[in-house]
Coordinates of C-alpha atoms in Angstrom, one line a residue:
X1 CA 98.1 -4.4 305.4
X2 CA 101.8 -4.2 305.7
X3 CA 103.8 -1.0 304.6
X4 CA 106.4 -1.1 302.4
X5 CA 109.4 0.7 303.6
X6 CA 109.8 1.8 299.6
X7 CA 106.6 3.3 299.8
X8 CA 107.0 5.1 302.9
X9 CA 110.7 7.1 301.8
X10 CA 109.8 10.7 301.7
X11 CA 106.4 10.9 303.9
X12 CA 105.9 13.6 306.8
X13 CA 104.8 12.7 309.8
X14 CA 101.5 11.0 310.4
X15 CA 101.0 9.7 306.5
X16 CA 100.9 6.3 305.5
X17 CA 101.4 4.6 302.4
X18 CA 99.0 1.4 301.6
X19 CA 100.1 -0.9 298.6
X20 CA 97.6 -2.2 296.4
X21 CA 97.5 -6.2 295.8
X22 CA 99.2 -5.4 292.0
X23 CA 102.6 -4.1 293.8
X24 CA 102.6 -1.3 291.9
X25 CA 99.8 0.9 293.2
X26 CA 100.0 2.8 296.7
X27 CA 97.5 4.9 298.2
X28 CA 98.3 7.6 300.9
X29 CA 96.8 8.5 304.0
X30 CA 97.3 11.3 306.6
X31 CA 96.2 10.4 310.2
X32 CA 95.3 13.7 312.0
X33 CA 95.7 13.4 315.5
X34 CA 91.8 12.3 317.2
X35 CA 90.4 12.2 314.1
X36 CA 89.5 10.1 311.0
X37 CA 92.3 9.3 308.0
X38 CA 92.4 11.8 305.2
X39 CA 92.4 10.4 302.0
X40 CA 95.3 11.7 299.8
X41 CA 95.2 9.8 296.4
X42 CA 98.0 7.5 294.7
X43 CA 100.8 10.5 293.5
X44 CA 102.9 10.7 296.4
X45 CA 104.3 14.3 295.6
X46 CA 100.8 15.4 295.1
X47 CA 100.1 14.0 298.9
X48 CA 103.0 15.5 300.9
X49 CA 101.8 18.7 299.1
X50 CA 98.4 17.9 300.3
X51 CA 99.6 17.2 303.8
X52 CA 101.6 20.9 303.6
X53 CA 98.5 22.7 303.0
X54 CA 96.5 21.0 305.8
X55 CA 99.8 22.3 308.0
X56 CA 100.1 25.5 306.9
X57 CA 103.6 24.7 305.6
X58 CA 103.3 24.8 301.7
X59 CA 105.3 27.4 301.1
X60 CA 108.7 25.9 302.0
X61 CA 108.6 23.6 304.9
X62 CA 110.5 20.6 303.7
X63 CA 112.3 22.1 300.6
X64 CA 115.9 22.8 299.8
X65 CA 115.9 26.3 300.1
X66 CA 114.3 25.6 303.6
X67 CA 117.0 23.4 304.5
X68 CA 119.7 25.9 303.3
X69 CA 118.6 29.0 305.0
X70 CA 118.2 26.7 308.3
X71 CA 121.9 25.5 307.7
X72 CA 123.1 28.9 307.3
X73 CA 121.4 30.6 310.1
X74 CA 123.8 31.7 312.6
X75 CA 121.3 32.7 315.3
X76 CA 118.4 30.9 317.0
X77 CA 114.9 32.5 318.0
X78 CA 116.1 34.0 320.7
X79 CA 119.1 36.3 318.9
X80 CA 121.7 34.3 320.2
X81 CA 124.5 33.3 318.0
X82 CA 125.2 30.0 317.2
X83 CA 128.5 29.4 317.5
X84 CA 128.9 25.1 317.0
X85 CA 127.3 24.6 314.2
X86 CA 128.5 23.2 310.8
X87 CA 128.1 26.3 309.5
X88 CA 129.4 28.3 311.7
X89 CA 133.0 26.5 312.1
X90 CA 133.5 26.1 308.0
X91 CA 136.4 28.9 306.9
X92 CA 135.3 32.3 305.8
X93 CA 136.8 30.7 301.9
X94 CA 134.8 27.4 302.2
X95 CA 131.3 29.4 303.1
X96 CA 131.9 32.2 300.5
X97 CA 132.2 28.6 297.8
X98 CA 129.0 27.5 299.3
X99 CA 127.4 30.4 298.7
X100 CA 128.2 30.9 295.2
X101 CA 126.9 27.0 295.1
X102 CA 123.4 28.1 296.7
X103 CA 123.4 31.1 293.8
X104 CA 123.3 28.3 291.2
X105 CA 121.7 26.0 292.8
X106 CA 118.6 27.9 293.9
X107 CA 116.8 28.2 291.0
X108 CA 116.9 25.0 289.8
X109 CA 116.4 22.9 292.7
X110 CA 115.3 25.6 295.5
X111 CA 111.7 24.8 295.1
X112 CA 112.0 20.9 295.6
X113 CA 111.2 19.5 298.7
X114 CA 114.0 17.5 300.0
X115 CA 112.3 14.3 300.0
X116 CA 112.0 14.3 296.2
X117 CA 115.3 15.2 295.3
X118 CA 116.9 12.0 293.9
X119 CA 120.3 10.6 292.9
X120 CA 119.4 10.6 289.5
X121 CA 118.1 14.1 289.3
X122 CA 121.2 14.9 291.4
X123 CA 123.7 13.1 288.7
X124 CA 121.5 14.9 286.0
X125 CA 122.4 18.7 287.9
X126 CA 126.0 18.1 288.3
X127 CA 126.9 16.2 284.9
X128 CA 124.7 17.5 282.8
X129 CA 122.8 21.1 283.8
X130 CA 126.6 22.2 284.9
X131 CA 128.6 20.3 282.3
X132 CA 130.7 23.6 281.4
X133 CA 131.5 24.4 284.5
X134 CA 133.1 20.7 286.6
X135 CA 134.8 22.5 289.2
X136 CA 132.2 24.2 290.1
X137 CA 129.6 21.6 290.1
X138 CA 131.6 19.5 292.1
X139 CA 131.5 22.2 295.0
X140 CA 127.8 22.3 294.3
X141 CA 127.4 18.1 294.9
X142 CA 129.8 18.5 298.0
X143 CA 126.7 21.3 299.3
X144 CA 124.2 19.6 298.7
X145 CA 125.6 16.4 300.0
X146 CA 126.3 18.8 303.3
X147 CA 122.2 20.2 303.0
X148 CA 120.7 16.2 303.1
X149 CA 122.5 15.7 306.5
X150 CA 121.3 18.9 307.7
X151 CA 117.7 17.5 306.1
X152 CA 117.7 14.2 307.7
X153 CA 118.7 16.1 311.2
X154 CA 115.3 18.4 310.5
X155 CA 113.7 15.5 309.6
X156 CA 112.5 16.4 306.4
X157 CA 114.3 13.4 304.4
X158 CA 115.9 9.7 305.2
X159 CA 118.6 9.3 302.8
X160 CA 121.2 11.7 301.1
X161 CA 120.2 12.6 297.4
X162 CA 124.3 12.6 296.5
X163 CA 124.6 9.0 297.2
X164 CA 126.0 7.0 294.1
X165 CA 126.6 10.3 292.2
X166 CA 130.2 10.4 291.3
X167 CA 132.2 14.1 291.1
X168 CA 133.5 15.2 288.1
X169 CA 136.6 15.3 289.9
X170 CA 139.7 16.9 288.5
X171 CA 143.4 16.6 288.1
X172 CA 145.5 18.6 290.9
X173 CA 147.1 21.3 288.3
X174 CA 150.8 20.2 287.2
X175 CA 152.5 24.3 286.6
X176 CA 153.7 26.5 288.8
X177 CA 154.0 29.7 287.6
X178 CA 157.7 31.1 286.1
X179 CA 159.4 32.8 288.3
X180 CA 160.3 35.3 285.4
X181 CA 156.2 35.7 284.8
X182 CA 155.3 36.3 288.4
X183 CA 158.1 38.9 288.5
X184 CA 156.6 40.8 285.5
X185 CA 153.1 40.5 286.8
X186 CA 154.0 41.7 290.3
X187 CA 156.2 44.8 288.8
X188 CA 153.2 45.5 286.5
X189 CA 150.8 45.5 289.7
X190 CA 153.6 47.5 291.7
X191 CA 152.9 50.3 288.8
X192 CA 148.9 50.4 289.7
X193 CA 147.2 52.0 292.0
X194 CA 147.9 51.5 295.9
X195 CA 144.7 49.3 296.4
X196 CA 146.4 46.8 293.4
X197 CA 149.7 47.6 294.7
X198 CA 148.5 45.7 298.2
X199 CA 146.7 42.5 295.9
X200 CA 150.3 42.5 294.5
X201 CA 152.4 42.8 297.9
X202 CA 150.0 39.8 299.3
X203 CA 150.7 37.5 295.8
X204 CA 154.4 38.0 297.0
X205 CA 153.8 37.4 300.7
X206 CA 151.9 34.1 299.5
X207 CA 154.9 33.5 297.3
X208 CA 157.7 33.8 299.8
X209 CA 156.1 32.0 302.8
X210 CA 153.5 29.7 301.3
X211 CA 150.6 30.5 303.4
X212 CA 147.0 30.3 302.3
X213 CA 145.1 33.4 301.7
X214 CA 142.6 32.8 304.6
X215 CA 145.9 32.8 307.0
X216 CA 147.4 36.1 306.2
X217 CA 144.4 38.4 305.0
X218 CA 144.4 39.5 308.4
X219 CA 147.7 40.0 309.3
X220 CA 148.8 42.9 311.4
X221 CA 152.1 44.1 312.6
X222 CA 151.5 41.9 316.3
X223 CA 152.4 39.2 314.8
X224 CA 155.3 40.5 313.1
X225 CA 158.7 39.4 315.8
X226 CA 160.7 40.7 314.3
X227 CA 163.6 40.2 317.5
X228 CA 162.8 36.6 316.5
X229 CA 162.6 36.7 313.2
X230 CA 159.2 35.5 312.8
X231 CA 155.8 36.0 311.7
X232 CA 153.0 34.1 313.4
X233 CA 150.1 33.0 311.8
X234 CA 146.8 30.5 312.8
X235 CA 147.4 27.2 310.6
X236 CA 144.1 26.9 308.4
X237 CA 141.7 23.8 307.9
X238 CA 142.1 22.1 311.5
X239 CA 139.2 20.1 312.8
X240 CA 137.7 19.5 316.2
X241 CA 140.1 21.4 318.9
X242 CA 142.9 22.0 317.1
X243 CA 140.9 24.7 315.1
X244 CA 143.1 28.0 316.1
X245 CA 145.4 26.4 318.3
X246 CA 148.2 25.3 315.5
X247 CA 150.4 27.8 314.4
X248 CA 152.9 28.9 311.4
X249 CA 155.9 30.5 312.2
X250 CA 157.7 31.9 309.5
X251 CA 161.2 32.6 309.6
X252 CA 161.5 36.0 308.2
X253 CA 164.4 36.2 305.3
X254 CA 165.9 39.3 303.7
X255 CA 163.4 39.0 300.9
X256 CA 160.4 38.7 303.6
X257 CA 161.6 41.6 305.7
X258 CA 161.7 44.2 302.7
X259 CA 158.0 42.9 301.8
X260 CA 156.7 43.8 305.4
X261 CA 158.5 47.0 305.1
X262 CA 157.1 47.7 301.9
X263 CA 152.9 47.2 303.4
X264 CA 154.4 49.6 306.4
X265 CA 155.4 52.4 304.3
X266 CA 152.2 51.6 301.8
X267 CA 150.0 51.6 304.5
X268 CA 151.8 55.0 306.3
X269 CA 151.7 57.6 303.3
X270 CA 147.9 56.6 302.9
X271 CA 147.6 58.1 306.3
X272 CA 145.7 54.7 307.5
X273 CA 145.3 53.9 311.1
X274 CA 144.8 50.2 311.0
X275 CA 146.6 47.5 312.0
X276 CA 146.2 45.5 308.9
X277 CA 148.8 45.3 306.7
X278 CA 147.1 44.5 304.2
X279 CA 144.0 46.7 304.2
X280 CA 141.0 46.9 301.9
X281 CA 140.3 50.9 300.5
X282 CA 138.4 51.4 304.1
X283 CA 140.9 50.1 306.0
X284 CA 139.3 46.7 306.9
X285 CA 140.5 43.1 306.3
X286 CA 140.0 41.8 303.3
X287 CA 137.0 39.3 303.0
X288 CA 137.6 36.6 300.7
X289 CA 134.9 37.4 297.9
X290 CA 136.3 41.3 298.4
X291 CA 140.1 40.2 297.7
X292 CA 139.0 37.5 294.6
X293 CA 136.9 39.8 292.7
X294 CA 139.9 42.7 292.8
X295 CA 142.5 39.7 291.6
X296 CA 140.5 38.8 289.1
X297 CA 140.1 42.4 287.8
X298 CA 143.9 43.0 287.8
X299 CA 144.5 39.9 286.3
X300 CA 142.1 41.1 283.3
X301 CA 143.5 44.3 283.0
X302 CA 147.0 42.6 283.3
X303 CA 145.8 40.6 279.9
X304 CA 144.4 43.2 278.1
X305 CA 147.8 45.3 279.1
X306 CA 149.8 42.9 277.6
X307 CA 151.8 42.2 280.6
X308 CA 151.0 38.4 280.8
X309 CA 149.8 35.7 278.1
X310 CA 146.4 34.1 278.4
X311 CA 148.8 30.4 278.6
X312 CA 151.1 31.7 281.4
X313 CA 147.9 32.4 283.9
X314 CA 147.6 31.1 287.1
X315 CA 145.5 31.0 290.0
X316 CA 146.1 32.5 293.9
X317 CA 147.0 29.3 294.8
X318 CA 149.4 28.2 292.5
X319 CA 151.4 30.9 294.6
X320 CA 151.4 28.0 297.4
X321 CA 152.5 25.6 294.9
X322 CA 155.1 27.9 293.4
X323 CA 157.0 28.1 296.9
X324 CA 157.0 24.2 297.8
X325 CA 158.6 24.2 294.2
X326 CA 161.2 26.7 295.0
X327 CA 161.3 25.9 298.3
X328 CA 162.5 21.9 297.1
X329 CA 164.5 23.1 294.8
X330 CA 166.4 25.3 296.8
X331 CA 166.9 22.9 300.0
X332 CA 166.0 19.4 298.6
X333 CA 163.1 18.9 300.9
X334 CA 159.6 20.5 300.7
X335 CA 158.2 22.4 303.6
X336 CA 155.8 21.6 306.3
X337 CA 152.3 22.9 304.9
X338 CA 149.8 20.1 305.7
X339 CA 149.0 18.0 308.0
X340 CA 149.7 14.9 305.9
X341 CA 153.2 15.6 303.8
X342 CA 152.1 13.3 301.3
X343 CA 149.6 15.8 300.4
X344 CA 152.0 18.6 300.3
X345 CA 153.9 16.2 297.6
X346 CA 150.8 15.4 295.7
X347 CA 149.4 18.8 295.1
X348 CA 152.1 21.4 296.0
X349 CA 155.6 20.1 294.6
X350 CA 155.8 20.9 290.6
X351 CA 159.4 19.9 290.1
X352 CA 160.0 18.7 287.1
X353 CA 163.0 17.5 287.7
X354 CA 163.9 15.1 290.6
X355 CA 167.7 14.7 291.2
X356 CA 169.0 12.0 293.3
X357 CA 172.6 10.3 293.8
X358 CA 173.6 6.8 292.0
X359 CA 175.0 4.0 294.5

């Protein structure tokens, strides 16, 4: 009797799936190698299970916690790292996102094998079980989307459970912040103690030369010229072999200068050795969770303080906006910070005024 390929979406190795004359009905079967069929019944959940005992991989084998840790595993049996895959070549930001993703995801859909996992209880998770939080959820969709390739590579599922499920999605944001605000909050943060005063120097550093986070947290004096004027950095987000190979050089103004000199002396009379220059309290590089959670703490305190409104917040990377804006304003043409300049105009420039001369 013929197999519908419906009926067969979702089976492990060696099962079959045997429609009944009413097109409704379907009857499972596992075929162990040299021996007779197993029956399995007409629930097709209740067989895979079936067929996971018989293999000794109940436990996990096939779910989406078992596809996640075999995603994120940066070794193979052996102990060697694995340096090509996905995981591996995401940026330190993008995997720190994905985690907090697994961390909500976990215990709602860890459990499920992959094979199960539909669109509809996929559009269910991100519209509904994470409403409040869009964003967020939309992050969470993009990982799992990322989790059923990885599935369909182990084998464990044929199509991708995000298919047809449509993002929240959300407007770029529209403000930059004042310049009048982020002075007060960076004066207020210059006040703090040393470990706040460095969170503050790097919101100026990503004020003054635009870079992302991920770009600078690990900047040290080598690649501060300073006979050319220039500080160095390794462009973020480039695929395939231009990953590390593309370079920012920023032309150091008068402004710039006085900031690195100010992480110098910082970083002298707390007796530190390192060559960051903008260490952690232990004298490491910032990681990116390490640096978001101590922003987020001085921006609290900064609220309770009185120091900035609740309506003039803004976000680490609105600093990346705020100098395209000043940046346009101040020379008529926005900066190189993307690949594609019509995304450095979509996202980055919040001008709200656009001159331009009459014929």
């Amino acid at each position: 009797m013929p197999t519908k390929k419906a009926a067969r979406d979702g089976l492990l190795p060696l099962m079959e799936a045997r429609p009944w004359k009413d097109g409704k009905t379907i009857t499972y079967r596992y075929h162990p190698i040299g021996g007779k069929p197993i029956n399995l019944g007409t629930d097709k959940l209740a067989a895979v299970r079936q067929v996971l005992d018989l293999l000794g991989k109940r436990d996990s084998h096939g779910t989406l916690t078992w596809v996640w840790e075999h995603y994120t595993r940066d070794a193979d049996s052996a102990g060697r790292p694995i340096r090509n895959s996905r995981w591996a070549r995401l940026a330190e930001g993008t995997r720190a996102d994905y985690r907090g993703a697994w961390r909500q995801i976990e215990p709602i859909l860890g459990h499920m094998l992959m094979a199960e996992i539909t669109p509809s209880i996929v559009a269910r998770y991100v519209h509904i079980e994470r409403a409040e939080s869009p964003r967020r959820a939309d992050i969470e969709k993009a990982l799992l989307s990322r989790l059923f390739g990885h599935g369909i590579k182990l084998g464990v599922c044929e199509h991708n459970g995000t298919d047809g499920v449509e993002p929240h999605g959300s407007e770029a944001r529209t403000e930059a912040p004042s310049p009048a605000v982020l002075e007060r909050f960076l004066r207020w943060l210059s006040q703090q103690t040393p470990q706040r005063q460095v969170i503050g120097m790097a919101a100026e550093f990503a004020a003054l030369a635009g870079s992302r986070r991920t770009e600078f947290l690990r900047l040290t004096l080598m690649q501060v010229d300073r006979d050319a004027g220039v500080i160095r950095m390794p462009r973020a987000k480039q695929r395939g072999g231009k990953a590390g190979a593309i370079f920012d050089e920023v032309a150091m103004s008068p402004r710039l200068t006085a900031l690195i000199d100010r992480m110098l002396e910082l970083r002298d009379t707390r007796g530190r050795t390192t060559t960051y220059l903008l260490p952690s309290s232990r004298g490491t590089a910032y990681s990116a969770r390490g640096f978001a959670t101590l922003w987020q703490r001085c921006w609290t305190d900064a609220l309770k303080a009185g120091v900035i409104k609740a309506a003039d917040r803004f976000t680490f990377h609105d600093l990346r906006a705020y100098y395209a804006t000043q940046h346009k304003a101040a020379t008529g043409a926005l900066p190189d910070l993307h690949k594609n300049p019509d995304t450095t105009a979509r996202v980055y420039d919040r001008n709200k005024v656009v001159p331009r001369r009459s014929l």
